[in-house]
PDB file of C-alpha atoms and ligand atoms in Angstrom:
ATOM      1  CA  UNK A  11     114.446  93.780  87.001  1.00  0.00           C
ATOM      2  CA  UNK A  12     111.820  95.896  88.714  1.00  0.00           C
ATOM      3  CA  UNK A  13     112.116  95.135  92.196  1.00  0.00           C
ATOM      4  CA  UNK A  14     108.507  94.712  93.662  1.00  0.00           C
ATOM      5  CA  UNK A  15     108.130  92.750  96.195  1.00  0.00           C
ATOM      6  CA  UNK A  16     104.002  93.642  97.081  1.00  0.00           C
ATOM      7  CA  UNK A  17     103.432  89.779  97.312  1.00  0.00           C
ATOM      8  CA  UNK A  18     105.293  87.044  99.259  1.00  0.00           C
ATOM      9  CA  UNK A  19     108.840  87.327  99.940  1.00  0.00           C
ATOM     10  CA  UNK A  20     110.030  84.043 101.972  1.00  0.00           C
ATOM     11  CA  UNK A  21     113.333  84.154 103.882  1.00  0.00           C
ATOM     12  CA  UNK A  22     114.629  80.371 102.426  1.00  0.00           C
ATOM     13  CA  UNK A  23     116.806  78.380 104.734  1.00  0.00           C
ATOM     14  CA  UNK A  24     120.289  77.765 104.186  1.00  0.00           C
ATOM     15  CA  UNK A  25     120.236  73.240 103.919  1.00  0.00           C
ATOM     16  CA  UNK A  26     123.044  71.972 105.717  1.00  0.00           C
ATOM     17  CA  UNK A  27     125.000  68.320 104.921  1.00  0.00           C
ATOM     18  CA  UNK A  28     125.065  65.630 108.052  1.00  0.00           C
ATOM     19  CA  UNK A  29     128.522  66.875 107.787  1.00  0.00           C
ATOM     20  CA  UNK A  30     127.853  70.928 108.444  1.00  0.00           C
ATOM     21  CA  UNK A  31     128.623  71.916 104.799  1.00  0.00           C
ATOM     22  CA  UNK A  32     126.400  74.013 102.783  1.00  0.00           C
ATOM     23  CA  UNK A  33     123.961  71.971 100.427  1.00  0.00           C
ATOM     24  CA  UNK A  34     123.864  73.277  97.234  1.00  0.00           C
ATOM     25  CA  UNK A  35     121.359  70.970  95.686  1.00  0.00           C
ATOM     26  CA  UNK A  36     119.444  71.130  98.782  1.00  0.00           C
ATOM     27  CA  UNK A  37     119.248  75.132  97.972  1.00  0.00           C
ATOM     28  CA  UNK A  38     118.673  74.594  94.773  1.00  0.00           C
ATOM     29  CA  UNK A  39     116.042  72.872  95.026  1.00  0.00           C
ATOM     30  CA  UNK A  40     114.896  75.090  97.648  1.00  0.00           C
ATOM     31  CA  UNK A  41     115.214  77.822  95.947  1.00  0.00           C
ATOM     32  CA  UNK A  42     113.814  76.696  92.413  1.00  0.00           C
ATOM     33  CA  UNK A  43     110.409  75.449  94.252  1.00  0.00           C
ATOM     34  CA  UNK A  44     109.729  79.137  96.335  1.00  0.00           C
ATOM     35  CA  UNK A  45     110.752  80.857  93.129  1.00  0.00           C
ATOM     36  CA  UNK A  46     107.883  78.893  91.239  1.00  0.00           C
ATOM     37  CA  UNK A  47     105.530  79.606  93.700  1.00  0.00           C
ATOM     38  CA  UNK A  48     102.810  81.637  92.495  1.00  0.00           C
ATOM     39  CA  UNK A  49     103.111  85.021  94.184  1.00  0.00           C
ATOM     40  CA  UNK A  50     106.280  84.698  95.265  1.00  0.00           C
ATOM     41  CA  UNK A  51     107.662  87.854  94.747  1.00  0.00           C
ATOM     42  CA  UNK A  52     111.640  87.163  95.919  1.00  0.00           C
ATOM     43  CA  UNK A  53     113.759  85.516  97.873  1.00  0.00           C
ATOM     44  CA  UNK A  54     115.810  86.935 100.789  1.00  0.00           C
ATOM     45  CA  UNK A  55     119.032  84.427 101.966  1.00  0.00           C
ATOM     46  CA  UNK A  56     121.498  85.081 104.401  1.00  0.00           C
ATOM     47  CA  UNK A  57     119.268  86.397 107.192  1.00  0.00           C
ATOM     48  CA  UNK A  58     117.943  84.757 110.075  1.00  0.00           C
ATOM     49  CA  UNK A  59     116.296  82.038 109.017  1.00  0.00           C
ATOM     50  CA  UNK A  60     118.865  81.524 106.542  1.00  0.00           C
ATOM     51  CA  UNK A  61     122.082  81.411 109.671  1.00  0.00           C
ATOM     52  CA  UNK A  62     123.309  83.895 107.618  1.00  0.00           C
ATOM     53  CA  UNK A  63     126.070  85.382 110.327  1.00  0.00           C
ATOM     54  CA  UNK A  64     127.110  81.264 110.800  1.00  0.00           C
ATOM     55  CA  UNK A  65     128.610  81.297 107.464  1.00  0.00           C
ATOM     56  CA  UNK A  66     132.039  82.399 106.198  1.00  0.00           C
ATOM     57  CA  UNK A  67     132.370  85.274 103.668  1.00  0.00           C
ATOM     58  CA  UNK A  68     132.810  82.358 101.015  1.00  0.00           C
ATOM     59  CA  UNK A  69     130.142  80.827 101.700  1.00  0.00           C
ATOM     60  CA  UNK A  70     127.601  83.636 101.730  1.00  0.00           C
ATOM     61  CA  UNK A  71     129.182  84.497  98.247  1.00  0.00           C
ATOM     62  CA  UNK A  72     128.215  80.765  97.388  1.00  0.00           C
ATOM     63  CA  UNK A  73     124.831  80.674  98.796  1.00  0.00           C
ATOM     64  CA  UNK A  74     123.727  84.020  96.925  1.00  0.00           C
ATOM     65  CA  UNK A  75     125.564  81.985  93.720  1.00  0.00           C
ATOM     66  CA  UNK A  76     123.310  79.290  93.780  1.00  0.00           C
ATOM     67  CA  UNK A  77     119.732  80.744  94.377  1.00  0.00           C
ATOM     68  CA  UNK A  78     120.327  83.187  91.525  1.00  0.00           C
ATOM     69  CA  UNK A  79     121.567  80.383  89.462  1.00  0.00           C
ATOM     70  CA  UNK A  80     117.968  78.413  91.141  1.00  0.00           C
ATOM     71  CA  UNK A  81     115.642  81.110  90.289  1.00  0.00           C
ATOM     72  CA  UNK A  82     116.684  81.688  87.233  1.00  0.00           C
ATOM     73  CA  UNK A  83     115.499  85.273  86.604  1.00  0.00           C
ATOM     74  CA  UNK A  84     112.184  84.477  87.647  1.00  0.00           C
ATOM     75  CA  UNK A  85     112.220  86.254  90.818  1.00  0.00           C
ATOM     76  CA  UNK A  86     115.443  88.584  92.750  1.00  0.00           C
ATOM     77  CA  UNK A  87     117.434  87.273  95.054  1.00  0.00           C
ATOM     78  CA  UNK A  88     118.298  89.880  97.981  1.00  0.00           C
ATOM     79  CA  UNK A  89     120.969  89.282 100.202  1.00  0.00           C
ATOM     80  CA  UNK A  90     120.825  89.803 103.676  1.00  0.00           C
ATOM     81  CA  UNK A  91     123.824  92.081 104.658  1.00  0.00           C
ATOM     82  CA  UNK A  92     124.804  91.792 108.282  1.00  0.00           C
ATOM     83  CA  UNK A  93     128.747  92.914 108.942  1.00  0.00           C
ATOM     84  CA  UNK A  94     128.654  94.911 111.926  1.00  0.00           C
ATOM     85  CA  UNK A  95     131.178  97.735 111.223  1.00  0.00           C
ATOM     86  CA  UNK A  96     129.820  99.918 107.844  1.00  0.00           C
ATOM     87  CA  UNK A  97     132.678  99.094 105.943  1.00  0.00           C
ATOM     88  CA  UNK A  98     132.598  95.519 106.941  1.00  0.00           C
ATOM     89  CA  UNK A  99     129.019  95.468 105.691  1.00  0.00           C
ATOM     90  CA  UNK A 100     129.557  98.046 102.310  1.00  0.00           C
ATOM     91  CA  UNK A 101     132.240  95.156 101.335  1.00  0.00           C
ATOM     92  CA  UNK A 102     129.673  91.896 102.139  1.00  0.00           C
ATOM     93  CA  UNK A 103     127.048  94.123  99.631  1.00  0.00           C
ATOM     94  CA  UNK A 104     129.659  94.483  96.818  1.00  0.00           C
ATOM     95  CA  UNK A 105     130.535  90.081  96.779  1.00  0.00           C
ATOM     96  CA  UNK A 106     126.448  89.836  97.134  1.00  0.00           C
ATOM     97  CA  UNK A 107     126.641  92.433  93.950  1.00  0.00           C
ATOM     98  CA  UNK A 108     129.033  90.611  92.057  1.00  0.00           C
ATOM     99  CA  UNK A 109     127.244  86.923  93.002  1.00  0.00           C
ATOM    100  CA  UNK A 110     124.063  88.289  91.350  1.00  0.00           C
ATOM    101  CA  UNK A 111     122.165  90.024  94.193  1.00  0.00           C
ATOM    102  CA  UNK A 112     119.713  92.557  93.175  1.00  0.00           C
ATOM    103  CA  UNK A 113     119.144  94.115  96.929  1.00  0.00           C
ATOM    104  CA  UNK A 114     120.148  93.778  99.893  1.00  0.00           C
ATOM    105  CA  UNK A 115     118.438  93.578 103.511  1.00  0.00           C
ATOM    106  CA  UNK A 116     120.354  95.923 105.572  1.00  0.00           C
ATOM    107  CA  UNK A 117     120.662  94.637 109.280  1.00  0.00           C
ATOM    108  CA  UNK A 118     120.855  96.957 112.249  1.00  0.00           C
ATOM    109  CA  UNK A 119     124.921  96.897 113.496  1.00  0.00           C
ATOM    110  CA  UNK A 120     124.312  94.280 116.161  1.00  0.00           C
ATOM    111  CA  UNK A 121     125.975  96.221 118.761  1.00  0.00           C
ATOM    112  CA  UNK A 122     123.095  98.213 119.072  1.00  0.00           C
ATOM    113  CA  UNK A 123     121.303  95.787 120.494  1.00  0.00           C
ATOM    114  CA  UNK A 124     122.709  96.171 123.607  1.00  0.00           C
ATOM    115  CA  UNK A 125     124.326  99.564 123.712  1.00  0.00           C
ATOM    116  CA  UNK A 126     122.288 102.175 120.981  1.00  0.00           C
ATOM    117  CA  UNK A 127     122.928 103.577 118.658  1.00  0.00           C
ATOM    118  CA  UNK A 128     124.297 107.658 117.718  1.00  0.00           C
ATOM    119  CA  UNK A 129     121.884 109.713 116.347  1.00  0.00           C
ATOM    120  CA  UNK A 130     122.028 109.629 112.415  1.00  0.00           C
ATOM    121  CA  UNK A 131     124.536 106.274 112.999  1.00  0.00           C
ATOM    122  CA  UNK A 132     121.730 104.107 110.661  1.00  0.00           C
ATOM    123  CA  UNK A 133     121.019 106.414 108.748  1.00  0.00           C
ATOM    124  CA  UNK A 134     124.800 106.896 107.801  1.00  0.00           C
ATOM    125  CA  UNK A 135     124.996 102.410 107.430  1.00  0.00           C
ATOM    126  CA  UNK A 136     122.162 102.700 104.973  1.00  0.00           C
ATOM    127  CA  UNK A 137     123.948 106.024 103.034  1.00  0.00           C
ATOM    128  CA  UNK A 138     127.342 104.360 102.850  1.00  0.00           C
ATOM    129  CA  UNK A 139     125.954 100.584 102.270  1.00  0.00           C
ATOM    130  CA  UNK A 140     124.074 101.968  99.343  1.00  0.00           C
ATOM    131  CA  UNK A 141     126.703 104.334  97.924  1.00  0.00           C
ATOM    132  CA  UNK A 142     129.780 101.767  97.831  1.00  0.00           C
ATOM    133  CA  UNK A 143     128.026  98.972  96.751  1.00  0.00           C
ATOM    134  CA  UNK A 144     125.103 100.562  94.493  1.00  0.00           C
ATOM    135  CA  UNK A 145     122.518  97.741  95.998  1.00  0.00           C
ATOM    136  CA  UNK A 146     119.124  98.674  96.798  1.00  0.00           C
ATOM    137  CA  UNK A 147     118.100  98.202  99.867  1.00  0.00           C
ATOM    138  CA  UNK A 148     115.134  97.211 102.302  1.00  0.00           C
ATOM    139  CA  UNK A 149     114.923  99.140 105.563  1.00  0.00           C
ATOM    140  CA  UNK A 150     115.170  96.247 108.480  1.00  0.00           C
ATOM    141  CA  UNK A 151     113.078  97.500 111.605  1.00  0.00           C
ATOM    142  CA  UNK A 152     114.018  95.590 114.759  1.00  0.00           C
ATOM    143  CA  UNK A 153     111.432  95.369 117.728  1.00  0.00           C
ATOM    144  CA  UNK A 154     110.906  97.602 119.827  1.00  0.00           C
ATOM    145  CA  UNK A 155     112.121  95.945 122.663  1.00  0.00           C
ATOM    146  CA  UNK A 156     115.736  96.349 121.521  1.00  0.00           C
ATOM    147  CA  UNK A 157     117.832  99.070 121.148  1.00  0.00           C
ATOM    148  CA  UNK A 158     118.282  98.534 117.814  1.00  0.00           C
ATOM    149  CA  UNK A 159     114.759 100.081 117.130  1.00  0.00           C
ATOM    150  CA  UNK A 160     114.406 102.830 114.473  1.00  0.00           C
ATOM    151  CA  UNK A 161     112.198 105.690 115.788  1.00  0.00           C
ATOM    152  CA  UNK A 162     109.785 107.180 112.913  1.00  0.00           C
ATOM    153  CA  UNK A 163     111.719 110.062 112.304  1.00  0.00           C
ATOM    154  CA  UNK A 164     115.039 107.982 111.831  1.00  0.00           C
ATOM    155  CA  UNK A 165     112.924 105.664 109.766  1.00  0.00           C
ATOM    156  CA  UNK A 166     111.246 108.233 107.692  1.00  0.00           C
ATOM    157  CA  UNK A 167     115.157 109.731 106.762  1.00  0.00           C
ATOM    158  CA  UNK A 168     116.337 106.218 106.558  1.00  0.00           C
ATOM    159  CA  UNK A 169     113.561 105.872 103.461  1.00  0.00           C
ATOM    160  CA  UNK A 170     114.154 108.708 101.838  1.00  0.00           C
ATOM    161  CA  UNK A 171     117.292 108.157 101.227  1.00  0.00           C
ATOM    162  CA  UNK A 172     118.507 107.079  97.519  1.00  0.00           C
ATOM    163  CA  UNK A 173     118.134 103.582  96.893  1.00  0.00           C
ATOM    164  CA  UNK A 174     116.170 102.835 100.192  1.00  0.00           C
ATOM    165  CA  UNK A 175     113.067 100.913  98.418  1.00  0.00           C
ATOM    166  CA  UNK A 176     111.110  98.595 100.676  1.00  0.00           C
ATOM    167  CA  UNK A 177     110.410  98.195 104.828  1.00  0.00           C
ATOM    168  CA  UNK A 178     110.835  95.212 106.373  1.00  0.00           C
ATOM    169  CA  UNK A 179     108.685  95.544 110.097  1.00  0.00           C
ATOM    170  CA  UNK A 180     109.506  93.667 113.020  1.00  0.00           C
ATOM    171  CA  UNK A 181     108.376  96.275 115.344  1.00  0.00           C
ATOM    172  CA  UNK A 182     105.526  94.118 117.464  1.00  0.00           C
ATOM    173  CA  UNK A 183     104.324  97.131 119.463  1.00  0.00           C
ATOM    174  CA  UNK A 184     100.663  97.398 118.008  1.00  0.00           C
ATOM    175  CA  UNK A 185     100.866 101.239 119.255  1.00  0.00           C
ATOM    176  CA  UNK A 186     103.877 101.698 117.450  1.00  0.00           C
ATOM    177  CA  UNK A 187     102.486  99.597 114.596  1.00  0.00           C
ATOM    178  CA  UNK A 188      99.298 101.983 114.378  1.00  0.00           C
ATOM    179  CA  UNK A 189     100.926 104.816 114.854  1.00  0.00           C
ATOM    180  CA  UNK A 190     103.819 104.714 112.108  1.00  0.00           C
ATOM    181  CA  UNK A 191     102.483 102.725 109.681  1.00  0.00           C
ATOM    182  CA  UNK A 192     100.157 105.264 108.639  1.00  0.00           C
ATOM    183  CA  UNK A 193     102.851 108.065 108.771  1.00  0.00           C
ATOM    184  CA  UNK A 194     105.091 106.044 106.422  1.00  0.00           C
ATOM    185  CA  UNK A 195     102.871 104.845 104.023  1.00  0.00           C
ATOM    186  CA  UNK A 196     101.195 108.914 103.654  1.00  0.00           C
ATOM    187  CA  UNK A 197     104.854 110.522 103.530  1.00  0.00           C
ATOM    188  CA  UNK A 198     106.448 107.525 101.899  1.00  0.00           C
ATOM    189  CA  UNK A 199     104.032 106.762  99.389  1.00  0.00           C
ATOM    190  CA  UNK A 200     106.150 104.439  97.110  1.00  0.00           C
ATOM    191  CA  UNK A 201     107.878 102.574 100.066  1.00  0.00           C
ATOM    192  CA  UNK A 202     106.806  99.113  99.844  1.00  0.00           C
ATOM    193  CA  UNK A 203     105.831  98.075 103.553  1.00  0.00           C
ATOM    194  CA  UNK A 204     106.577  94.657 104.389  1.00  0.00           C
ATOM    195  CA  UNK A 205     105.522  92.639 107.500  1.00  0.00           C
ATOM    196  CA  UNK A 206     107.688  90.354 108.946  1.00  0.00           C
ATOM    197  CA  UNK A 207     105.762  89.408 112.280  1.00  0.00           C
ATOM    198  CA  UNK A 208     105.787  85.566 111.261  1.00  0.00           C
ATOM    199  CA  UNK A 209     104.009  84.744 114.655  1.00  0.00           C
ATOM    200  CA  UNK A 210     101.421  87.348 115.140  1.00  0.00           C
ATOM    201  CA  UNK A 211     100.977  87.706 110.591  1.00  0.00           C
ATOM    202  CA  UNK A 212      96.990  87.814 110.912  1.00  0.00           C
ATOM    203  CA  UNK A 213      97.466  90.917 112.644  1.00  0.00           C
ATOM    204  CA  UNK A 214      99.753  93.206 110.540  1.00  0.00           C
ATOM    205  CA  UNK A 215      97.923  91.610 107.212  1.00  0.00           C
ATOM    206  CA  UNK A 216      95.753  94.759 106.325  1.00  0.00           C
ATOM    207  CA  UNK A 217      98.030  97.452 106.470  1.00  0.00           C
ATOM    208  CA  UNK A 218     101.094  95.869 104.500  1.00  0.00           C
ATOM    209  CA  UNK A 219     102.041  95.196 100.763  1.00  0.00           C
ATOM    210  CA  UNK A 220     103.271  92.161 101.683  1.00  0.00           C
ATOM    211  CA  UNK A 221     105.332  89.811 104.157  1.00  0.00           C
ATOM    212  CA  UNK A 222     109.497  89.117 104.020  1.00  0.00           C
ATOM    213  CA  UNK A 223     109.174  86.285 106.142  1.00  0.00           C
ATOM    214  CA  UNK A 224     111.085  82.816 106.977  1.00  0.00           C
ATOM    215  CA  UNK A 225     107.578  81.735 107.281  1.00  0.00           C
ATOM    216  CA  UNK A 226     107.078  82.206 103.876  1.00  0.00           C
ATOM    217  CA  UNK A 227     110.180  79.643 103.180  1.00  0.00           C
ATOM    218  CA  UNK A 228     107.628  76.032 104.166  1.00  0.00           C
ATOM    219  CA  UNK A 229     104.175  77.725 103.791  1.00  0.00           C
ATOM    220  CA  UNK A 230     104.441  79.744 100.552  1.00  0.00           C
ATOM    221  CA  UNK A 231     100.835  79.176  99.202  1.00  0.00           C
ATOM    222  CA  UNK A 232      98.570  80.009 102.045  1.00  0.00           C
ATOM    223  CA  UNK A 233     100.677  83.022 103.155  1.00  0.00           C
ATOM    224  CA  UNK A 234     100.649  84.199  99.447  1.00  0.00           C
ATOM    225  CA  UNK A 235      96.376  83.871 100.186  1.00  0.00           C
ATOM    226  CA  UNK A 236      96.564  85.260 103.587  1.00  0.00           C
ATOM    227  CA  UNK A 237      98.650  88.435 101.935  1.00  0.00           C
ATOM    228  CA  UNK A 238      95.702  88.542  99.050  1.00  0.00           C
ATOM    229  CA  UNK A 239      92.935  88.671 101.626  1.00  0.00           C
ATOM    230  CA  UNK A 240      94.571  91.195 103.519  1.00  0.00           C
ATOM    231  CA  UNK A 241      95.282  93.329 100.612  1.00  0.00           C
ATOM    232  CA  UNK A 242      91.512  92.566  99.508  1.00  0.00           C
ATOM    233  CA  UNK A 243      90.455  93.099 103.110  1.00  0.00           C
ATOM    234  CA  UNK A 244      89.004  90.107 103.257  1.00  0.00           C
ATOM    235  CA  UNK A 245      88.608  89.470 106.534  1.00  0.00           C
ATOM    236  CA  UNK A 246      86.643  86.495 106.954  1.00  0.00           C
ATOM    237  CA  UNK A 247      89.001  84.812 104.541  1.00  0.00           C
ATOM    238  CA  UNK A 248      92.218  86.353 106.266  1.00  0.00           C
ATOM    239  CA  UNK A 249      90.794  84.510 109.587  1.00  0.00           C
ATOM    240  CA  UNK A 250      90.201  81.086 107.812  1.00  0.00           C
ATOM    241  CA  UNK A 251      93.623  81.138 106.806  1.00  0.00           C
ATOM    242  CA  UNK A 252      95.146  82.210 109.961  1.00  0.00           C
ATOM    243  CA  UNK A 253      93.630  79.396 111.994  1.00  0.00           C
ATOM    244  CA  UNK A 254      94.160  76.427 110.208  1.00  0.00           C
ATOM    245  CA  UNK A 255      98.074  78.039 110.252  1.00  0.00           C
ATOM    246  CA  UNK A 256      97.972  78.461 114.212  1.00  0.00           C
ATOM    247  CA  UNK A 257      98.913  75.290 114.920  1.00  0.00           C
ATOM    248  CA  UNK A 258     101.961  75.301 112.751  1.00  0.00           C
ATOM    249  CA  UNK A 259     102.688  79.085 113.639  1.00  0.00           C
ATOM    250  CA  UNK A 260     102.474  77.730 117.080  1.00  0.00           C
ATOM    251  CA  UNK A 261     104.847  74.851 116.263  1.00  0.00           C
ATOM    252  CA  UNK A 262     107.532  76.808 114.344  1.00  0.00           C
ATOM    253  CA  UNK A 263     107.465  80.488 116.341  1.00  0.00           C
ATOM    254  CA  UNK A 264     105.756  80.170 119.266  1.00  0.00           C
ATOM    255  CA  UNK A 265     108.740  78.030 120.801  1.00  0.00           C
ATOM    256  CA  UNK A 266     111.220  79.435 123.555  1.00  0.00           C
ATOM    257  CA  UNK A 267     112.997  81.803 121.430  1.00  0.00           C
ATOM    258  CA  UNK A 268     112.591  82.788 117.973  1.00  0.00           C
ATOM    259  CA  UNK A 269     115.785  81.073 117.528  1.00  0.00           C
ATOM    260  CA  UNK A 270     114.630  77.615 117.112  1.00  0.00           C
ATOM    261  CA  UNK A 271     111.988  78.694 114.675  1.00  0.00           C
ATOM    262  CA  UNK A 272     114.915  78.084 111.818  1.00  0.00           C
ATOM    263  CA  UNK A 273     115.316  74.559 113.146  1.00  0.00           C
ATOM    264  CA  UNK A 274     111.335  74.068 113.315  1.00  0.00           C
ATOM    265  CA  UNK A 275     111.482  75.419 109.825  1.00  0.00           C
ATOM    266  CA  UNK A 276     114.156  72.769 108.863  1.00  0.00           C
ATOM    267  CA  UNK A 277     112.230  70.234 110.279  1.00  0.00           C
ATOM    268  CA  UNK A 278     109.157  71.019 108.331  1.00  0.00           C
ATOM    269  CA  UNK A 279     110.694  71.187 105.059  1.00  0.00           C
ATOM    270  CA  UNK A 280     112.087  67.714 105.928  1.00  0.00           C
ATOM    271  CA  UNK A 281     108.600  66.712 106.116  1.00  0.00           C
ATOM    272  CA  UNK A 282     107.440  68.286 103.431  1.00  0.00           C
ATOM    273  CA  UNK A 283     109.752  66.572 101.223  1.00  0.00           C
ATOM    274  CA  UNK A 284     111.856  69.320 100.390  1.00  0.00           C
ATOM    275  CA  UNK A 285     114.858  69.606 101.963  1.00  0.00           C
ATOM    276  CA  UNK A 286     116.851  65.581 102.987  1.00  0.00           C
ATOM    277  CA  UNK A 287     117.755  66.992 106.550  1.00  0.00           C
ATOM    278  CA  UNK A 288     116.940  69.581 109.063  1.00  0.00           C
ATOM    279  CA  UNK A 289     120.286  70.034 110.292  1.00  0.00           C
ATOM    280  CA  UNK A 290     121.769  73.069 111.734  1.00  0.00           C
ATOM    281  CA  UNK A 291     125.008  74.936 112.642  1.00  0.00           C
ATOM    282  CA  UNK A 292     126.356  75.792 115.725  1.00  0.00           C
ATOM    283  CA  UNK A 293     125.240  77.608 117.810  1.00  0.00           C
ATOM    284  CA  UNK A 294     122.030  76.184 117.066  1.00  0.00           C
ATOM    285  CA  UNK A 295     121.048  73.110 118.803  1.00  0.00           C
ATOM    286  CA  UNK A 296     117.963  70.696 118.097  1.00  0.00           C
ATOM    287  CA  UNK A 297     115.332  70.384 119.056  1.00  0.00           C
ATOM    288  CA  UNK A 298     113.326  68.484 121.830  1.00  0.00           C
ATOM    289  CA  UNK A 299     111.870  65.034 120.377  1.00  0.00           C
ATOM    290  CA  UNK A 300     109.132  66.144 120.648  1.00  0.00           C
ATOM    291  CA  UNK A 301     109.125  69.004 118.043  1.00  0.00           C
ATOM    292  CA  UNK A 302     108.692  66.959 114.934  1.00  0.00           C
ATOM    293  CA  UNK A 303     105.539  65.589 116.087  1.00  0.00           C
ATOM    294  CA  UNK A 304     103.980  68.861 116.587  1.00  0.00           C
ATOM    295  CA  UNK A 305     105.216  69.987 113.286  1.00  0.00           C
ATOM    296  CA  UNK A 306     104.022  67.099 111.279  1.00  0.00           C
ATOM    297  CA  UNK A 307     100.607  67.406 112.501  1.00  0.00           C
ATOM    298  CA  UNK A 308     100.336  70.999 112.564  1.00  0.00           C
ATOM    299  CA  UNK A 309     101.536  70.704 108.896  1.00  0.00           C
ATOM    300  CA  UNK A 310      98.884  68.157 108.110  1.00  0.00           C
ATOM    301  CA  UNK A 311      95.778  70.616 110.203  1.00  0.00           C
ATOM    302  CA  UNK A 312      97.332  73.223 107.019  1.00  0.00           C
ATOM    303  CA  UNK A 313      96.851  70.523 104.687  1.00  0.00           C
ATOM    304  CA  UNK A 314     100.546  70.932 103.417  1.00  0.00           C
ATOM    305  CA  UNK A 315     101.508  67.449 103.977  1.00  0.00           C
TER     306      UNK A 315
HETATM  307  N1  LIG B  29     110.997  87.419 111.324  1.00  0.00           N
HETATM  308  C1  LIG B  29     111.867  87.605 111.996  1.00  0.00           C
HETATM  309  C2  LIG B  29     112.962  86.829 111.784  1.00  0.00           C
HETATM  310  C3  LIG B  29     113.227  87.522 110.474  1.00  0.00           C
HETATM  311  O1  LIG B  29     114.323  88.247 109.957  1.00  0.00           O
HETATM  312  C4  LIG B  29     112.395  89.251 112.532  1.00  0.00           C
HETATM  313  O2  LIG B  29     111.069  89.901 112.771  1.00  0.00           O
HETATM  314  O3  LIG B  29     112.970  89.892 112.391  1.00  0.00           O
END
């Protein structure tokens, strides 16, 4: 299968039963719905929205298998690879390959968030994980406000390495975005550039090939249209779609932290009738009682319920 993520790649949540186990039946229903939505190019599991780091290795593998089966060849399943050490991440990638993943979204080593990294370490992490698993990889650009963000040179070097075919950019610094995206485009013309700025998608929509976002797991239909409008440089249409989604964007992503967004995604899916419940796993906590009403009226405003 050719890995072409030009369009929408949702990162679906991982549903849990009320007892806290992975709810594979609901995951399969969610995966099948998303895979069958026009314009969806792939599904990314085990990322932030998928609570991937909250799952055991066995649960992670089972999630990949369930989604591969549910997608039934319609779209590739891409696994978030989050292991802290490079060897641990490479083993995780190998397990994902065995479970049927077609690509990996390789996260920075999370210690880097606090301590930063040695020059060359990100390049080495991408090289080793690809060499040891054979998995095609997506570069994950973290926010500028973290110490795990990659400077332009590092992004250029990683994206020149074998196996790296796309970048998911969440830099959240428009000066860097406007400076670095044109250089990546010019220097790496085959690199697929995907935004992950869930909370202000419009602002990045005109420079990208697509979006790889948790948001896509609850509102794939308008997001596909928003990406198409951006690629057509139709600002008026993009603005209209953005405005219809803005209350939902606020209800899901303009909360105290991005972590609360995952809880909100599950509530939205329950309200849309896609999931039977919105259980999350610790360290996530339920949202305030008012959240459900806010999400419901935002979904109505967007015409999604
Ligand atoms: N959209 C978020 C969370 C997704 O992985 C990000 O920017 O990292």
